[in-house]
Amino acid sequence: MTDLTDLTTRLPQELKIVTDQLPGPASAALAARTSASVARGIAPALKAYIVDADGGVLVDADGNSFIDFASGIAVTSVGASNPAVVEAVREAVGHFTHTNFTTSPYEAYTAVAEKLNEITPGDHEKRTVLLNSGAEAVENAVKIARNYTGRNAVVVMDRAYHGRTNLTMAMTAKNVPYKDGFGPFASEVYRAPMSYPLHDGLTGPEAAEQTIWQMEKEIGADNLACVVIEPIQGEGGFVVPAEGFLPAIAEWCRANGVVFIADEIQAGMCRTGDWFAVNHENVIPDVMTTAKGIAGGMPLSAVTGRAEIMDAPGPGSLGGTYAGSPVACAAALPVACAAALAALGQMEELDLAGRARGIETVVREILEPLVTETGGRVAEVRGRGAMLALEFVDADGHADGATVKKIVADCQAAGLLTLTCGLNGNVIRLLPPLVIGEALLRDGLTVLAEAIRKNI
Ligand SMILES: Cc1ncc(COP(=O)(O)O)c(C=O)c1O
């Protein structure tokens, strides 16, 4: 069932381009200032500069209203100016902006930890640590797993993305732009094959057998602290592993005393139609990392896991100056909590997991016919919930990043922001805010479908 009724929004939910060309003059002036002042390693995808955002739209400095199929890379699931979040942030900063939880604690941190312990899979006792960014959460998850197991090795998957810090660069697969020229990287990080049904033709258990064989032969379970997996790969191409892959890897980890870490930073928090992507196969990770969607746009991340693992590092060994900021925690509470700071949990109140499933229905209805229509140049529409993607190949079946570039540029010229992913840049990913209304979603998909037809 699709229930994507329009929610009450501050800004009109419309695609409206009012300037003769994009970017308009105000955005062009800002872009000139940016290139004169900001390092070129920071390269904005959208050429327009945003002055307002709400629901499924981004409004730029020239008054153009874009459809947002990016959500700040899977962050603003509840909307970029969700009223409950805005109110919680206002209330929090009116009292204090910072104390540092490890010097002078506050309730919001503990309340977020309690909520994450409750909603992450498994009814065992759990503990949570809050940090700022996704990469920081991954770093801490690995630190904790190493400390608990007394082992060093870390296994990550082909095509994985875990961040841009030194350890997480080592864990990330794609060279350009994430790693090239930035080495040397952290040691004891090993890469293993990950199920990719479109290309490997293996069942989940067959793919897992390969992965396990490699881990046993090339590393040895006794040396392995943790396996870190994105249950649906994000930057790596929105790859959903074949059914049975994740449970088999989790089971092998359990049998061998290896910590199974699910990196749910992009896929978690209702994005895939359930609280977490692992829930679709009833996999219970030992440790989970979350970030992005958990605090309505405020910087917050978390590591949640089995109490005995999380409590291995001693007092004072985890933390950071801004980790679990009171303002970010205050924002997270109305996003996820049923009754916190007098605001209802937006993810539950608005049934954002249900809306994610509704988004999937509409996207598949409009985009799946393109697989046949393009003679397989759109090789696959895949993903779960509102974490969906299209993989493009050329007439010979090879990855077609060049066509994807043109499609994304045409979308942007028509007022739709989309992002790419995949090692070959040949995947367009769709990450609309989960609060997007059906009419706007359909408008955006129409723009995308037209751009695909024009370029293929
Ligand atoms: C699966 C996954 N892990 C980790 C990260 C890193 O998060 P951050 O950019 O907040 O450091 C990302 C970011 O895209 C991600 O998708």
Coordinates of C-alpha atoms and ligand atoms in Angstrom, one line a residue:
M1 CA 0.0 0.0 0.0
T2 CA 1.2 3.5 -0.8
D3 CA 0.4 6.0 1.8
L4 CA 2.4 9.0 1.0
T5 CA -0.1 11.7 1.9
D6 CA 1.2 15.2 1.9
L7 CA 2.3 16.3 5.4
T8 CA 2.0 19.9 6.5
T9 CA 5.0 21.8 5.3
R10 CA 6.2 25.3 5.5
L11 CA 7.3 25.5 1.9
P12 CA 5.2 24.6 -1.2
Q13 CA 6.1 21.1 -2.3
E14 CA 6.7 21.9 -5.9
L15 CA 9.3 21.8 -8.7
K16 CA 9.7 25.4 -9.8
I17 CA 12.6 26.8 -11.8
V18 CA 12.2 30.6 -12.1
T19 CA 15.6 31.6 -13.5
D20 CA 16.4 31.4 -17.2
Q21 CA 19.4 29.2 -16.5
L22 CA 20.8 27.2 -13.7
P23 CA 22.6 28.1 -11.6
G24 CA 20.8 31.4 -11.3
P25 CA 22.7 34.7 -10.8
A26 CA 22.7 34.6 -6.9
S27 CA 24.0 31.0 -6.9
A28 CA 26.5 31.7 -9.6
A29 CA 27.9 34.6 -7.4
L30 CA 28.1 32.3 -4.4
A31 CA 29.8 29.6 -6.5
A32 CA 32.5 32.1 -7.5
R33 CA 33.1 33.0 -3.9
T34 CA 33.3 29.3 -3.0
S35 CA 35.9 28.5 -5.6
A36 CA 38.0 31.5 -4.4
S37 CA 37.8 30.4 -0.7
V38 CA 37.0 26.7 -0.3
A39 CA 39.5 23.9 -1.1
R40 CA 38.6 22.2 -4.4
G41 CA 38.5 18.8 -2.6
I42 CA 35.1 20.0 -1.4
A43 CA 33.0 19.8 -4.6
P44 CA 29.2 20.4 -4.3
A45 CA 27.0 18.2 -6.5
L46 CA 24.2 20.8 -6.9
K47 CA 25.3 24.0 -8.5
A48 CA 22.6 26.0 -6.7
Y49 CA 23.0 27.4 -3.1
I50 CA 20.3 26.5 -0.7
V51 CA 18.6 29.1 1.5
D52 CA 15.6 27.0 2.7
A53 CA 14.6 23.3 2.7
D54 CA 11.5 21.5 3.9
G55 CA 9.7 18.2 3.1
G56 CA 11.0 17.1 -0.3
V57 CA 12.2 20.5 -1.6
L58 CA 15.4 22.6 -1.6
V59 CA 15.0 26.3 -2.4
D60 CA 17.9 28.2 -3.7
A61 CA 19.2 31.7 -3.5
D62 CA 17.4 32.6 -6.7
G63 CA 14.0 31.2 -5.6
N64 CA 14.2 28.0 -7.6
S65 CA 12.6 25.0 -5.9
F66 CA 14.3 21.7 -6.5
I67 CA 13.1 18.2 -5.8
D68 CA 15.4 16.6 -3.3
F69 CA 16.3 12.9 -4.0
A70 CA 19.4 13.1 -1.8
S71 CA 18.3 14.1 1.7
G72 CA 21.9 15.4 2.3
I73 CA 23.0 11.8 1.6
A74 CA 20.3 10.0 3.6
V75 CA 20.2 12.4 6.5
T76 CA 17.1 14.4 6.5
S77 CA 14.6 11.5 6.5
V78 CA 12.2 13.5 8.7
G79 CA 12.6 16.6 6.6
A80 CA 15.3 19.3 6.6
S81 CA 13.3 21.6 8.9
N82 CA 11.0 19.1 10.7
P83 CA 9.1 21.3 13.3
A84 CA 9.6 18.8 16.2
V85 CA 13.3 18.8 15.6
V86 CA 13.5 22.6 15.1
E87 CA 11.6 23.1 18.4
A88 CA 13.8 20.6 20.3
V89 CA 16.9 22.3 19.0
R90 CA 15.6 25.8 20.0
E91 CA 14.7 24.5 23.4
A92 CA 18.1 22.9 23.9
V93 CA 20.3 25.8 22.8
G94 CA 18.2 28.1 25.1
H95 CA 19.6 26.2 28.0
F96 CA 23.2 25.2 27.0
T97 CA 25.0 24.4 23.8
H98 CA 27.7 22.3 25.3
T99 CA 29.2 20.9 28.4
N100 CA 30.8 17.6 27.2
F101 CA 29.0 14.5 28.5
T102 CA 32.2 13.1 30.0
T103 CA 32.9 16.1 32.1
S104 CA 29.3 17.3 32.9
P105 CA 26.6 14.8 31.8
Y106 CA 23.0 15.5 30.7
E107 CA 19.9 13.4 30.3
A108 CA 19.5 13.7 26.5
Y109 CA 22.6 11.7 25.9
T110 CA 21.4 8.9 28.1
A111 CA 17.9 9.0 26.6
V112 CA 19.3 8.6 23.1
A113 CA 21.4 5.7 24.3
E114 CA 18.3 4.1 25.9
K115 CA 16.3 4.5 22.7
L116 CA 19.0 3.0 20.4
N117 CA 19.4 0.1 22.8
E118 CA 15.6 -0.4 22.5
I119 CA 15.2 -0.2 18.8
T120 CA 18.3 -2.0 17.6
P121 CA 17.7 -5.8 17.0
G122 CA 18.0 -8.3 19.8
D123 CA 16.7 -8.3 23.3
H124 CA 20.0 -8.9 25.0
E125 CA 21.5 -6.2 27.2
K126 CA 23.1 -3.4 25.2
R127 CA 25.2 -0.3 25.7
T128 CA 25.6 2.7 23.4
V129 CA 28.4 5.3 22.8
L130 CA 27.6 8.6 21.0
L131 CA 29.9 10.3 18.6
N132 CA 29.7 13.0 15.9
S133 CA 30.2 11.5 12.5
G134 CA 29.6 8.1 10.8
A135 CA 33.4 7.6 10.3
E136 CA 33.9 8.2 14.0
A137 CA 31.3 5.7 14.9
V138 CA 33.0 3.1 12.7
E139 CA 36.4 3.9 14.2
N140 CA 35.0 3.4 17.7
A141 CA 33.2 0.2 16.8
V142 CA 36.5 -1.3 15.5
K143 CA 38.4 0.0 18.6
I144 CA 35.8 -1.6 20.9
A145 CA 35.9 -4.9 18.9
R146 CA 39.7 -5.0 19.1
N147 CA 39.7 -4.3 22.8
Y148 CA 37.0 -6.9 23.5
T149 CA 38.6 -9.7 21.4
G150 CA 42.3 -8.9 22.0
R151 CA 42.6 -9.4 18.2
N152 CA 43.7 -7.0 15.5
A153 CA 42.4 -7.9 12.1
V154 CA 39.4 -6.3 10.6
V155 CA 37.5 -7.6 7.5
V156 CA 35.5 -5.3 5.2
M157 CA 33.8 -6.1 2.0
D158 CA 34.5 -5.4 -1.7
R159 CA 33.1 -2.0 -2.6
A160 CA 32.6 -1.0 1.1
Y161 CA 32.4 2.6 2.2
H162 CA 33.0 3.4 5.8
G163 CA 34.3 7.0 5.8
R164 CA 37.3 9.3 5.2
T165 CA 39.4 9.2 8.4
N166 CA 42.6 7.2 8.3
L167 CA 41.2 3.9 9.6
T168 CA 38.0 4.2 7.6
M169 CA 39.8 5.2 4.4
A170 CA 41.6 1.8 4.8
M171 CA 38.2 0.2 5.2
T172 CA 36.7 2.0 2.2
A173 CA 37.2 0.4 -1.2
K174 CA 37.0 3.1 -3.8
N175 CA 40.3 4.7 -4.7
V176 CA 39.4 7.9 -6.5
P177 CA 38.2 10.2 -4.9
Y178 CA 38.3 8.7 -1.4
K179 CA 41.9 7.3 -1.0
D180 CA 44.0 8.4 -3.9
G181 CA 47.2 10.1 -2.6
F182 CA 46.1 9.9 1.0
G183 CA 48.1 6.9 2.2
P184 CA 49.7 5.2 4.1
F185 CA 46.6 3.6 5.5
A186 CA 45.9 1.8 8.7
S187 CA 47.1 -1.8 8.8
E188 CA 45.3 -5.0 9.6
V189 CA 42.4 -4.2 7.3
Y190 CA 41.4 -7.1 4.9
R191 CA 38.9 -7.1 2.1
A192 CA 36.6 -10.0 1.3
P193 CA 34.1 -10.6 -1.4
M194 CA 30.5 -9.5 -0.9
S195 CA 27.4 -10.9 -2.5
Y196 CA 26.4 -8.9 -5.6
P197 CA 23.5 -10.9 -7.1
L198 CA 23.4 -8.9 -10.4
H199 CA 27.0 -9.8 -11.2
D200 CA 28.1 -12.9 -9.3
G201 CA 25.1 -15.1 -9.9
L202 CA 25.5 -16.7 -6.5
T203 CA 23.0 -17.5 -3.9
G204 CA 23.5 -15.9 -0.5
P205 CA 24.9 -19.1 1.1
E206 CA 27.2 -19.7 -1.9
A207 CA 28.6 -16.1 -1.7
A208 CA 29.0 -16.4 2.0
E209 CA 31.0 -19.7 1.6
Q210 CA 33.5 -17.8 -0.6
T211 CA 33.8 -15.0 1.9
I212 CA 34.2 -17.3 4.8
W213 CA 36.8 -19.4 2.9
Q214 CA 38.8 -16.3 2.2
M215 CA 38.6 -15.1 5.8
E216 CA 39.7 -18.5 7.1
K217 CA 42.5 -19.0 4.7
E218 CA 43.9 -15.5 4.4
I219 CA 43.5 -14.2 7.9
G220 CA 42.4 -16.9 10.3
A221 CA 39.4 -16.5 12.6
D222 CA 41.7 -16.4 15.6
N223 CA 43.3 -13.2 14.4
L224 CA 40.1 -11.6 13.4
A225 CA 38.5 -9.0 15.7
C226 CA 35.5 -8.0 13.6
V227 CA 33.7 -8.2 10.3
V228 CA 32.2 -4.9 9.3
I229 CA 29.4 -5.0 6.7
E230 CA 26.9 -2.5 5.3
P231 CA 23.7 -4.7 5.1
I232 CA 22.9 -2.7 2.0
Q233 CA 26.0 -1.1 0.5
G234 CA 25.7 2.7 0.2
E235 CA 28.4 4.4 -1.8
G236 CA 29.4 1.0 -3.2
G237 CA 26.3 0.9 -5.4
F238 CA 23.2 0.2 -3.2
V239 CA 24.0 -3.5 -3.4
V240 CA 21.5 -5.7 -1.6
P241 CA 23.2 -9.0 -0.8
A242 CA 21.5 -12.2 -1.9
E243 CA 19.2 -13.7 0.8
G244 CA 21.1 -15.8 3.3
F245 CA 24.4 -14.0 2.9
L246 CA 24.2 -11.8 5.9
P247 CA 22.8 -14.5 8.3
A248 CA 25.6 -16.9 7.2
I249 CA 28.3 -14.4 7.9
A250 CA 26.8 -13.4 11.2
E251 CA 26.5 -17.1 12.2
W252 CA 30.2 -17.7 11.2
C253 CA 31.2 -14.7 13.3
R254 CA 29.3 -16.0 16.3
A255 CA 30.8 -19.5 16.0
N256 CA 34.3 -18.0 15.8
G257 CA 34.2 -15.3 18.5
V258 CA 34.4 -12.6 15.8
V259 CA 32.4 -9.4 16.4
F260 CA 29.8 -8.9 13.6
I261 CA 29.4 -5.2 13.1
A262 CA 26.6 -3.9 10.9
D263 CA 27.3 -0.5 9.5
E264 CA 23.7 0.9 9.3
I265 CA 24.9 4.5 8.9
Q266 CA 23.2 4.9 5.5
A267 CA 20.7 2.1 5.5
G268 CA 19.4 2.5 9.1
M269 CA 16.7 4.5 10.8
C270 CA 13.7 3.5 8.6
R271 CA 15.3 4.2 5.3
T272 CA 14.8 0.7 4.0
G273 CA 11.2 0.3 5.3
D274 CA 12.2 -1.1 8.7
W275 CA 14.2 0.5 11.6
F276 CA 17.3 -1.3 10.2
A277 CA 18.3 -3.1 7.0
V278 CA 19.4 -6.2 9.0
N279 CA 15.8 -6.6 10.2
H280 CA 14.7 -7.8 6.7
E281 CA 16.6 -11.0 7.4
N282 CA 16.3 -11.1 11.2
V283 CA 20.0 -10.7 11.6
I284 CA 21.1 -9.6 15.1
P285 CA 24.5 -7.8 14.9
D286 CA 26.8 -7.8 17.9
V287 CA 27.5 -4.2 17.3
M288 CA 25.8 -1.6 15.0
T289 CA 26.9 1.8 13.9
T290 CA 24.3 4.5 13.1
A291 CA 24.4 8.1 12.1
K292 CA 22.9 10.2 9.3
G293 CA 19.1 9.9 9.8
I294 CA 19.2 9.7 13.6
A295 CA 19.1 13.4 14.5
G296 CA 17.2 15.1 11.8
G297 CA 20.3 16.8 10.3
M298 CA 22.3 17.5 13.5
P299 CA 25.7 15.8 13.6
L300 CA 25.3 12.7 15.7
S301 CA 26.4 9.0 15.4
A302 CA 26.3 6.0 17.6
V303 CA 27.8 2.6 18.4
T304 CA 25.3 0.2 20.0
G305 CA 26.1 -3.3 20.9
R306 CA 26.1 -6.2 23.3
A307 CA 26.9 -4.9 26.8
E308 CA 29.8 -7.2 27.4
I309 CA 31.5 -6.1 24.1
M310 CA 30.7 -2.4 24.6
D311 CA 31.9 -2.4 28.2
A312 CA 35.3 -4.0 27.4
P313 CA 37.1 -0.6 27.1
G314 CA 37.7 1.0 30.5
P315 CA 36.4 4.3 31.8
G316 CA 37.7 7.3 30.0
S317 CA 38.9 5.3 26.9
L318 CA 36.0 6.4 24.6
G319 CA 34.5 9.8 23.9
G320 CA 35.4 13.2 22.3
T321 CA 34.9 16.8 22.9
Y322 CA 31.7 17.2 21.0
A323 CA 30.6 13.5 21.0
G324 CA 26.9 13.3 21.8
S325 CA 26.4 17.1 21.8
P326 CA 23.4 18.1 23.9
V327 CA 21.9 19.9 20.9
A328 CA 22.3 16.9 18.5
C329 CA 20.9 14.6 21.2
A330 CA 17.9 16.9 21.7
A331 CA 17.3 16.7 18.0
A332 CA 17.6 12.9 17.9
L333 CA 15.0 12.5 20.6
P334 CA 11.9 13.8 18.7
V335 CA 13.2 11.9 15.6
A336 CA 13.2 8.5 17.2
C337 CA 11.6 8.7 20.7
A338 CA 7.9 8.2 21.4
A339 CA 7.8 10.6 24.3
A340 CA 10.8 12.8 24.7
L341 CA 11.0 16.5 25.5
A342 CA 7.2 16.6 24.9
A343 CA 7.6 15.8 21.2
L344 CA 6.5 12.6 19.5
G345 CA 9.0 10.4 17.7
Q346 CA 8.7 11.5 14.1
M347 CA 9.8 8.1 12.8
E348 CA 7.0 6.4 14.6
E349 CA 4.4 9.2 14.6
L350 CA 4.7 9.6 10.8
D351 CA 5.3 5.9 10.2
L352 CA 8.4 6.7 8.2
A353 CA 9.2 3.0 7.7
G354 CA 5.8 2.6 6.1
R355 CA 6.4 5.7 4.0
A356 CA 9.7 4.2 2.9
R357 CA 7.8 1.1 1.7
G358 CA 5.3 3.3 -0.1
I359 CA 8.1 5.2 -1.8
E360 CA 9.5 1.9 -3.0
T361 CA 6.2 0.9 -4.5
V362 CA 5.9 4.2 -6.5
V363 CA 9.6 4.1 -7.6
R364 CA 9.3 0.6 -8.8
E365 CA 6.1 1.3 -10.6
I366 CA 7.6 4.1 -12.6
L367 CA 11.2 3.0 -13.0
E368 CA 11.1 -0.8 -13.4
P369 CA 9.6 -0.7 -16.9
L370 CA 12.7 1.1 -18.0
V371 CA 14.7 -2.1 -17.7
T372 CA 12.8 -3.7 -20.6
E373 CA 12.2 -0.4 -22.4
T374 CA 16.0 0.4 -22.5
G375 CA 16.8 -3.2 -23.6
G376 CA 18.7 -3.7 -20.3
R377 CA 20.8 -0.5 -20.4
V378 CA 19.1 0.1 -17.1
A379 CA 20.3 -3.2 -15.8
E380 CA 18.5 -3.3 -12.6
V381 CA 16.3 -1.3 -10.2
R382 CA 17.3 -2.5 -6.8
G383 CA 17.3 -1.7 -3.1
R384 CA 14.8 -1.6 -0.3
G385 CA 12.3 1.0 0.9
A386 CA 13.6 4.5 0.0
M387 CA 17.1 3.3 -0.5
L388 CA 16.8 2.5 -4.2
A389 CA 19.1 2.6 -7.2
L390 CA 19.4 2.0 -10.9
E391 CA 22.5 0.4 -12.4
F392 CA 23.4 1.4 -16.0
V393 CA 25.4 -0.6 -18.5
D394 CA 26.3 0.1 -22.1
A395 CA 25.2 -1.9 -25.1
D396 CA 28.0 -4.4 -24.4
G397 CA 27.0 -4.9 -20.8
H398 CA 29.8 -2.8 -19.4
A399 CA 29.4 -0.3 -16.6
D400 CA 28.2 3.0 -18.1
G401 CA 29.3 5.9 -15.9
A402 CA 29.3 8.4 -18.8
T403 CA 25.6 8.0 -19.4
V404 CA 24.9 8.3 -15.7
K405 CA 26.8 11.6 -15.6
K406 CA 24.6 13.0 -18.4
I407 CA 21.4 11.8 -16.8
V408 CA 22.2 13.3 -13.5
A409 CA 23.2 16.6 -15.2
D410 CA 19.9 16.7 -17.1
C411 CA 17.9 15.9 -13.9
Q412 CA 19.7 18.8 -12.2
A413 CA 19.0 21.2 -15.1
A414 CA 15.3 20.2 -14.8
G415 CA 15.2 20.8 -11.0
L416 CA 15.9 17.3 -9.6
L417 CA 18.8 16.5 -7.3
T418 CA 20.1 12.9 -7.6
L419 CA 23.3 11.3 -6.5
T420 CA 25.5 8.6 -8.0
C421 CA 27.3 5.7 -6.4
G422 CA 29.1 2.5 -7.3
L423 CA 32.8 1.9 -8.0
N424 CA 32.2 2.7 -11.7
G425 CA 29.9 5.7 -11.0
N426 CA 27.3 3.8 -13.0
V427 CA 24.6 3.8 -10.4
I428 CA 22.0 6.5 -9.7
R429 CA 20.8 6.3 -6.1
L430 CA 17.5 7.6 -4.8
L431 CA 17.4 8.9 -1.3
P432 CA 14.3 11.1 -1.0
P433 CA 13.3 12.4 2.4
L434 CA 10.9 9.9 3.9
V435 CA 8.4 12.7 4.4
I436 CA 8.1 13.4 0.7
G437 CA 4.5 13.5 -0.7
E438 CA 3.4 11.2 -3.5
A439 CA 2.8 14.0 -6.0
L440 CA 6.3 15.5 -5.6
L441 CA 7.8 12.0 -5.7
R442 CA 6.1 11.2 -9.0
D443 CA 7.1 14.6 -10.4
G444 CA 10.8 13.8 -9.6
L445 CA 10.5 10.3 -11.0
T446 CA 9.0 11.7 -14.2
V447 CA 12.0 14.0 -14.6
L448 CA 14.4 11.1 -14.0
A449 CA 12.6 8.8 -16.4
E450 CA 12.6 11.5 -19.1
A451 CA 16.3 12.1 -18.6
I452 CA 17.0 8.4 -18.9
R453 CA 14.9 8.1 -22.1
K454 CA 16.7 11.1 -23.6
N455 CA 20.2 9.7 -22.9
I456 CA 19.6 6.0 -23.9
Ligands
LIG1 C1 27.8 3.1 5.4 C2 28.5 4.3 5.8 N1 29.4 4.2 6.8 C3 30.1 5.3 7.2 C4 29.9 6.5 6.5 C5 30.7 7.8 7.0 O1 29.8 8.7 7.6 P1 30.3 10.2 7.8 O2 30.3 10.8 6.4 O3 29.3 10.8 8.7 O4 31.6 10.2 8.4 C6 29.0 6.7 5.5 C7 28.8 7.9 4.8 O5 28.2 8.0 3.7 C8 28.3 5.5 5.1 O6 27.4 5.5 4.1

